[in-house]
mmCIF file of the C-alpha atoms, coordinates in Angstrom:
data_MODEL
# 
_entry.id   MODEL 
# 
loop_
_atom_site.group_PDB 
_atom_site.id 
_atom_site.type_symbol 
_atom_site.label_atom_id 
_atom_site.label_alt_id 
_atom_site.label_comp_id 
_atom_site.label_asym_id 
_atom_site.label_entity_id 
_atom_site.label_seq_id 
_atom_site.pdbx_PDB_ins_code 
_atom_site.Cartn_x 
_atom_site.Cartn_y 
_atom_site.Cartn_z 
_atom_site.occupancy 
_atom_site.B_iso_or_equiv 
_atom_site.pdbx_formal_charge 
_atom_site.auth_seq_id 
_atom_site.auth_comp_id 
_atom_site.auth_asym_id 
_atom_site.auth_atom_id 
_atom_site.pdbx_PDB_model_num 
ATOM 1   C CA . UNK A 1 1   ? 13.949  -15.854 -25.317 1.00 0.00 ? 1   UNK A CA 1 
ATOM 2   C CA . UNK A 1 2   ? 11.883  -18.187 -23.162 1.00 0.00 ? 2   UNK A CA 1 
ATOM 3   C CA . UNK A 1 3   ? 8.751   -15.712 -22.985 1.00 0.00 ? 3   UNK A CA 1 
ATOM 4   C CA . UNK A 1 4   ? 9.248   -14.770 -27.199 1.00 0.00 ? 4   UNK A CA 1 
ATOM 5   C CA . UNK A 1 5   ? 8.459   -18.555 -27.781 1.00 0.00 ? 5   UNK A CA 1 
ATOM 6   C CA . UNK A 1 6   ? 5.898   -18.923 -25.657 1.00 0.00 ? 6   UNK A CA 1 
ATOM 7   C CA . UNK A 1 7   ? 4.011   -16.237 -27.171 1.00 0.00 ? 7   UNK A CA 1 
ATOM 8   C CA . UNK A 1 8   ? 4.154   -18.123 -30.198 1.00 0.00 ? 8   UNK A CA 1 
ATOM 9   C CA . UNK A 1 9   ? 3.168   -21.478 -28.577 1.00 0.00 ? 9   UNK A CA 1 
ATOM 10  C CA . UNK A 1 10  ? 0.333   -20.032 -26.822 1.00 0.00 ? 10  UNK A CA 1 
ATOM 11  C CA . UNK A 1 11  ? -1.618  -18.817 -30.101 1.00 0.00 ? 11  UNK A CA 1 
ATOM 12  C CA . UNK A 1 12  ? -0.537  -21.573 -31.821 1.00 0.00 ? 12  UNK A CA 1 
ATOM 13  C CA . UNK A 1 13  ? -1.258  -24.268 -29.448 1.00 0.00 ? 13  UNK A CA 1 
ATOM 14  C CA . UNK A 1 14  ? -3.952  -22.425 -27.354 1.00 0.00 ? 14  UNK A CA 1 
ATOM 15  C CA . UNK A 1 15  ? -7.023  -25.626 -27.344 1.00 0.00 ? 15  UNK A CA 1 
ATOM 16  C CA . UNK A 1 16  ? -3.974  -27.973 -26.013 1.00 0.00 ? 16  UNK A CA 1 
ATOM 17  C CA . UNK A 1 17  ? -2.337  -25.649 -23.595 1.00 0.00 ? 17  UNK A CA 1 
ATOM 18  C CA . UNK A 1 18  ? -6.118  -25.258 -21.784 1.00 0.00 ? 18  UNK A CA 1 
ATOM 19  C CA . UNK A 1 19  ? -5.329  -26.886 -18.189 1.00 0.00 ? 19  UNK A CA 1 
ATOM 20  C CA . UNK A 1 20  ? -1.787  -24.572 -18.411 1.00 0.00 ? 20  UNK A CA 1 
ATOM 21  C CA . UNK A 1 21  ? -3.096  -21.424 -19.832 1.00 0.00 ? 21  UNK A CA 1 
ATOM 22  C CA . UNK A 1 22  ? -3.555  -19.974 -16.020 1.00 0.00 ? 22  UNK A CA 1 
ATOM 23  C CA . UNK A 1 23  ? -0.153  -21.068 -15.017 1.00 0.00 ? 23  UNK A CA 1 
ATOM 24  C CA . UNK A 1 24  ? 1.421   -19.828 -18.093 1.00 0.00 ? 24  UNK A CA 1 
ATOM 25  C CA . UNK A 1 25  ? -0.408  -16.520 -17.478 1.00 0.00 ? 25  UNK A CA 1 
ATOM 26  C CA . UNK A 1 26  ? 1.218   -16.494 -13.952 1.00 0.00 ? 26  UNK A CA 1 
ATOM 27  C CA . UNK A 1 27  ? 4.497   -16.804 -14.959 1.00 0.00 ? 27  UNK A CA 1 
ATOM 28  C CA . UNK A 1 28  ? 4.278   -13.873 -17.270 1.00 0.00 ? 28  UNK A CA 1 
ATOM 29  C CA . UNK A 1 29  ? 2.635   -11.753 -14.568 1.00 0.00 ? 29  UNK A CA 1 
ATOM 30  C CA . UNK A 1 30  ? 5.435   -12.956 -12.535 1.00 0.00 ? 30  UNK A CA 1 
ATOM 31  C CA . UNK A 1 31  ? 8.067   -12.112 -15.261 1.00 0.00 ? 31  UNK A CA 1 
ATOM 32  C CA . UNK A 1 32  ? 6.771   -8.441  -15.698 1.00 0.00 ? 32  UNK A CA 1 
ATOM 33  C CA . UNK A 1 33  ? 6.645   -8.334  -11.850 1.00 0.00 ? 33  UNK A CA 1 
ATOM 34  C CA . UNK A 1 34  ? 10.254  -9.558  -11.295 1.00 0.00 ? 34  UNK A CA 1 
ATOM 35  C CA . UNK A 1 35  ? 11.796  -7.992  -14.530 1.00 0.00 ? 35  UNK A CA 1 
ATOM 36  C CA . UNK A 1 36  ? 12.653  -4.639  -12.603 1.00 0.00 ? 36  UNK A CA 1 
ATOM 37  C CA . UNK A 1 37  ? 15.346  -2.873  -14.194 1.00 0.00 ? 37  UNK A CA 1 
ATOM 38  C CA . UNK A 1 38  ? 15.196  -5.855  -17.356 1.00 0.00 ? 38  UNK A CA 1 
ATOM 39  C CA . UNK A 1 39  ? 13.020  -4.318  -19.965 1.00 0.00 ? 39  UNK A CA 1 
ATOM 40  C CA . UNK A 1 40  ? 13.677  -6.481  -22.572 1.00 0.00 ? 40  UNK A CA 1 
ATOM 41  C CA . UNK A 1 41  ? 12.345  -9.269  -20.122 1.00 0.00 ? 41  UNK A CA 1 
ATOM 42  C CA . UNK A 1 42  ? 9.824   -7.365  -19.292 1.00 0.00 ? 42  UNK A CA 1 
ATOM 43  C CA . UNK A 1 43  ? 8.951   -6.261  -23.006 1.00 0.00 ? 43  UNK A CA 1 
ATOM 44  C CA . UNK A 1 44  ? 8.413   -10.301 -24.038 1.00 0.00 ? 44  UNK A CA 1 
ATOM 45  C CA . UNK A 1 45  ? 6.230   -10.947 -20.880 1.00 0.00 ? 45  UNK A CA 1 
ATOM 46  C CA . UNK A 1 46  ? 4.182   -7.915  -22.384 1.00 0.00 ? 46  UNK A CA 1 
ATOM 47  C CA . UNK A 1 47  ? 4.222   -9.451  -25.747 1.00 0.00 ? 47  UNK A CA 1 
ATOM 48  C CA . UNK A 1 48  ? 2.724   -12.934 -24.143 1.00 0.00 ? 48  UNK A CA 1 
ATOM 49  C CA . UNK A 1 49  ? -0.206  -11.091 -23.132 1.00 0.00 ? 49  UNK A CA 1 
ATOM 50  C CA . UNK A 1 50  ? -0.736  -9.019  -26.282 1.00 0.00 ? 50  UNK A CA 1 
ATOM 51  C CA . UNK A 1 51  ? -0.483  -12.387 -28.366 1.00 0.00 ? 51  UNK A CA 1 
ATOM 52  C CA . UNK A 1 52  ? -2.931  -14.267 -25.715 1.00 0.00 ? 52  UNK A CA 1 
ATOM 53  C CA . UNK A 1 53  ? -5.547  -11.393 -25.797 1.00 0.00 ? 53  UNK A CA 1 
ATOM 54  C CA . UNK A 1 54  ? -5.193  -10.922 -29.453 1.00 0.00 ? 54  UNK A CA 1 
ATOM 55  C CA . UNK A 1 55  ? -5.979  -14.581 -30.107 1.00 0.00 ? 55  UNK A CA 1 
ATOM 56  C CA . UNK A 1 56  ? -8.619  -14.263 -27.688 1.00 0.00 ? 56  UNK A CA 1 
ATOM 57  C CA . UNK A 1 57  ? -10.231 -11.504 -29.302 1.00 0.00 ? 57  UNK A CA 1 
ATOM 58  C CA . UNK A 1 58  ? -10.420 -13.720 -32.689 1.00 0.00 ? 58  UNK A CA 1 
ATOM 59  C CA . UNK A 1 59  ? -11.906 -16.275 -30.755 1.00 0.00 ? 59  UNK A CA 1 
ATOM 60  C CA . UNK A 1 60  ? -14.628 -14.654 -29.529 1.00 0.00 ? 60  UNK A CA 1 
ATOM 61  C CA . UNK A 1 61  ? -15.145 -12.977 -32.881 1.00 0.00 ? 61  UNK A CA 1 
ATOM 62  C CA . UNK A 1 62  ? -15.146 -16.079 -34.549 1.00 0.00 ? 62  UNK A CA 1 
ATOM 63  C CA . UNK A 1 63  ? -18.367 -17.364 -32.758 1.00 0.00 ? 63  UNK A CA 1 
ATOM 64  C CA . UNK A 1 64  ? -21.878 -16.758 -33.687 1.00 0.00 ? 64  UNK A CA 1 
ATOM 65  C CA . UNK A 1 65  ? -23.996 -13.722 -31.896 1.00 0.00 ? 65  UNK A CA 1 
ATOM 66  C CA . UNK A 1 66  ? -25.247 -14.513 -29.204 1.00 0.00 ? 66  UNK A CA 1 
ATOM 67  C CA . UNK A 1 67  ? -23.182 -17.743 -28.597 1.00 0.00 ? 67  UNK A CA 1 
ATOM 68  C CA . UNK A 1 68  ? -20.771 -18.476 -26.680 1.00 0.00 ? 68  UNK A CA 1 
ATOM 69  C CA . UNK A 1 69  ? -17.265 -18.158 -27.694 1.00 0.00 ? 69  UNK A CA 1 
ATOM 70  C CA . UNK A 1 70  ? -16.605 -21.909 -27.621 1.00 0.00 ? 70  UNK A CA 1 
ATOM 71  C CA . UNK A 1 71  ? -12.604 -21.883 -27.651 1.00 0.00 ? 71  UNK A CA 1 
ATOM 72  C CA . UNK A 1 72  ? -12.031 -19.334 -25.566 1.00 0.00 ? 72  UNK A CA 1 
ATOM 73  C CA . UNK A 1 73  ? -11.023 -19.875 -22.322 1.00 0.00 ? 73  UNK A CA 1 
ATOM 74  C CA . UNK A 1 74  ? -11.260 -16.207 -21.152 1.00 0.00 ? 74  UNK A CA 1 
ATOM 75  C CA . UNK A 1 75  ? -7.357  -16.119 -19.541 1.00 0.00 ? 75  UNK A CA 1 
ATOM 76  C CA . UNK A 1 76  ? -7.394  -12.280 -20.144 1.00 0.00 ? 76  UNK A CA 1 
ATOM 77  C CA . UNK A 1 77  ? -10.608 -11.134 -19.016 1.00 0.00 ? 77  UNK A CA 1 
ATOM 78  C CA . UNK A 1 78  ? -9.883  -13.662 -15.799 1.00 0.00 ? 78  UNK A CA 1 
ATOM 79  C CA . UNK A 1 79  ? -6.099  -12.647 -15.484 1.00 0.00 ? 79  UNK A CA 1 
ATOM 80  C CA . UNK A 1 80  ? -7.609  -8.602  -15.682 1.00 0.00 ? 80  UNK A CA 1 
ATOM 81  C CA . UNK A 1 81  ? -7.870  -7.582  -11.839 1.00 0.00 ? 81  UNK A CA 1 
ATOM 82  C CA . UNK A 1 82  ? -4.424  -8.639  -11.700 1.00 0.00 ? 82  UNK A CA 1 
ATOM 83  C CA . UNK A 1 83  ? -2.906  -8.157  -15.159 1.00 0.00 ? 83  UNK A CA 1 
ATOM 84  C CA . UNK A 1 84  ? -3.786  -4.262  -15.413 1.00 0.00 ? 84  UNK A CA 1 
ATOM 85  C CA . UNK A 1 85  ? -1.963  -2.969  -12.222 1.00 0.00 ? 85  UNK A CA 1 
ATOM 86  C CA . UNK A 1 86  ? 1.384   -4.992  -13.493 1.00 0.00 ? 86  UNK A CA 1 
ATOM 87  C CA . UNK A 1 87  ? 0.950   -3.419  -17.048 1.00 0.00 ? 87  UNK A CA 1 
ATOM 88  C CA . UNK A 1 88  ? 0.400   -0.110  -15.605 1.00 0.00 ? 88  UNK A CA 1 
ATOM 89  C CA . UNK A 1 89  ? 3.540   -0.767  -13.415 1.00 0.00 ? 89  UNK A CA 1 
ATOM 90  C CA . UNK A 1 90  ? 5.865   -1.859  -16.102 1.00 0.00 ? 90  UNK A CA 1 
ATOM 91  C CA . UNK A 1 91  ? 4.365   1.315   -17.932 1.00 0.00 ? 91  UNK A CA 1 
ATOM 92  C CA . UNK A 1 92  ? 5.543   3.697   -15.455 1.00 0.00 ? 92  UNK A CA 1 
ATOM 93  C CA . UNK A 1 93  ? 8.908   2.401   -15.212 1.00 0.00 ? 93  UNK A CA 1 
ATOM 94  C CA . UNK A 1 94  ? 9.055   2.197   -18.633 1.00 0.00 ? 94  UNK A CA 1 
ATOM 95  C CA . UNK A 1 95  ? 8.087   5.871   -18.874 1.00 0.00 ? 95  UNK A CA 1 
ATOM 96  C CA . UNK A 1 96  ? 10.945  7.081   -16.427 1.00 0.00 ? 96  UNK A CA 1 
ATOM 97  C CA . UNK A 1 97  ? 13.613  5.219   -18.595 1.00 0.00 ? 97  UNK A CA 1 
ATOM 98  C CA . UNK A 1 98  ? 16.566  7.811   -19.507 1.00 0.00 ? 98  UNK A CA 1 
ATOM 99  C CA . UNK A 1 99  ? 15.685  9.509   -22.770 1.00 0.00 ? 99  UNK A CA 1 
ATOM 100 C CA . UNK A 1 100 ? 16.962  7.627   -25.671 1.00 0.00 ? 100 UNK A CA 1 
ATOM 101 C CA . UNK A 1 101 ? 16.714  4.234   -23.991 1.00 0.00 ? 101 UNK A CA 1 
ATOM 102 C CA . UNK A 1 102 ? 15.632  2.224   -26.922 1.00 0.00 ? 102 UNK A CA 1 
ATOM 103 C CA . UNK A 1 103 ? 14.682  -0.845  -24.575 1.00 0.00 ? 103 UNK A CA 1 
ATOM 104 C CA . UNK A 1 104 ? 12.587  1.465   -22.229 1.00 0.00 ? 104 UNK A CA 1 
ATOM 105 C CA . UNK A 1 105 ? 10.949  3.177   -25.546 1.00 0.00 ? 105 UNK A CA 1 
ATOM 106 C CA . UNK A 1 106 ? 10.155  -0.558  -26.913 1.00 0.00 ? 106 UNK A CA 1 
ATOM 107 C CA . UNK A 1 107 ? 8.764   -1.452  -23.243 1.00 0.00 ? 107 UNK A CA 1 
ATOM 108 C CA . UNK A 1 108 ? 6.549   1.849   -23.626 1.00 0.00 ? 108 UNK A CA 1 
ATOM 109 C CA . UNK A 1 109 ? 5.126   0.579   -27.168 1.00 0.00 ? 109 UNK A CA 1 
ATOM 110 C CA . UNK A 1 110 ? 4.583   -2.802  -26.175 1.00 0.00 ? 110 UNK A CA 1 
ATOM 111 C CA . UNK A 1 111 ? 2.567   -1.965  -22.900 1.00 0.00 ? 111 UNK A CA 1 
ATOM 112 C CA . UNK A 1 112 ? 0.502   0.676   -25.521 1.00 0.00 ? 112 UNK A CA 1 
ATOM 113 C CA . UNK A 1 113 ? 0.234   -2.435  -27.455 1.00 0.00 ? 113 UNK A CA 1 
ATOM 114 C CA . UNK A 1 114 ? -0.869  -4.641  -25.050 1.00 0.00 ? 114 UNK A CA 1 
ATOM 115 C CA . UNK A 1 115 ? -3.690  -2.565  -23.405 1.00 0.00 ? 115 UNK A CA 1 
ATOM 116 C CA . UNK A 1 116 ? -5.261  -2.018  -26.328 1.00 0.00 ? 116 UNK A CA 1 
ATOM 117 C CA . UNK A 1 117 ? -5.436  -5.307  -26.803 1.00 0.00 ? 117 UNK A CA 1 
ATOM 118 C CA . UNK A 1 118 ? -6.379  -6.303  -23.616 1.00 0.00 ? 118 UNK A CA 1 
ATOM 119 C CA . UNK A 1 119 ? -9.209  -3.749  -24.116 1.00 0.00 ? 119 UNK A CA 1 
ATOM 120 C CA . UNK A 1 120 ? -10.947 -4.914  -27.180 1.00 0.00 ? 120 UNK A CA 1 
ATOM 121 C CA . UNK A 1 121 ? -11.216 -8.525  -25.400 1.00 0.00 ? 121 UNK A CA 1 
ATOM 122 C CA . UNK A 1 122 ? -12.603 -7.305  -21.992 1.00 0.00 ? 122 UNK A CA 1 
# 
């Protein structure tokens, strides 16, 4: 439930979380890592990013052409080099879940989420 409410904090309280936002996104990288076997751990970490990047992404379309994006602190497009192999991961073990696993399915939809989220910000 941890990782749920920090998704919410983050977008919420993204201009006062600035010197944590890197740690913060290591400990969800680190969550998805370590969350082997725990989707629904796993799923929430996933969410974290897709909340971060979407926020991101109305950041950067909030500012002017041509400007820079003045709130955004780029976390995603930084956190990318490691953030897409550990999506990709949680992906494929999502993907080998037992058919009918509901968590595993939700995993699978969230990662879907996430990437495409990930994608229109980078």
């Amino acid at each position: 439930e941890a990782l749920r409410c920090l998704a919410s904090c983050v977008c919420d309280c993204y201009e006062h979380l600035t010197p944590v936002l890197d740690a913060l996104a290591h400990v969800c990288l680190e969550a998805m890592a370590g969350a082997s076997g725990n989707a629904a751990v796993a799923a929430q970490a996933v969410e974290v990013w897709s909340e971060l990047s979407e926020h991101e992404l109305e950041l950067l379309q909030g500012a002017p052409s041509g400007a820079p994006a003045g709130g955004c602190r780029e976390v995603t497009r930084r956190a990318l080099p490691a953030l897409l192999p550990s999506l990709l991961k949680v992906l494929s073990e999502g993907c080998s879940a037992p058919e009918g696993d509901e968590a595993g399915e939700r995993l699978v939809d969230a990662v879907y989420a996430c990437l495409e989220s990930v994608a229109r910000v980078v």
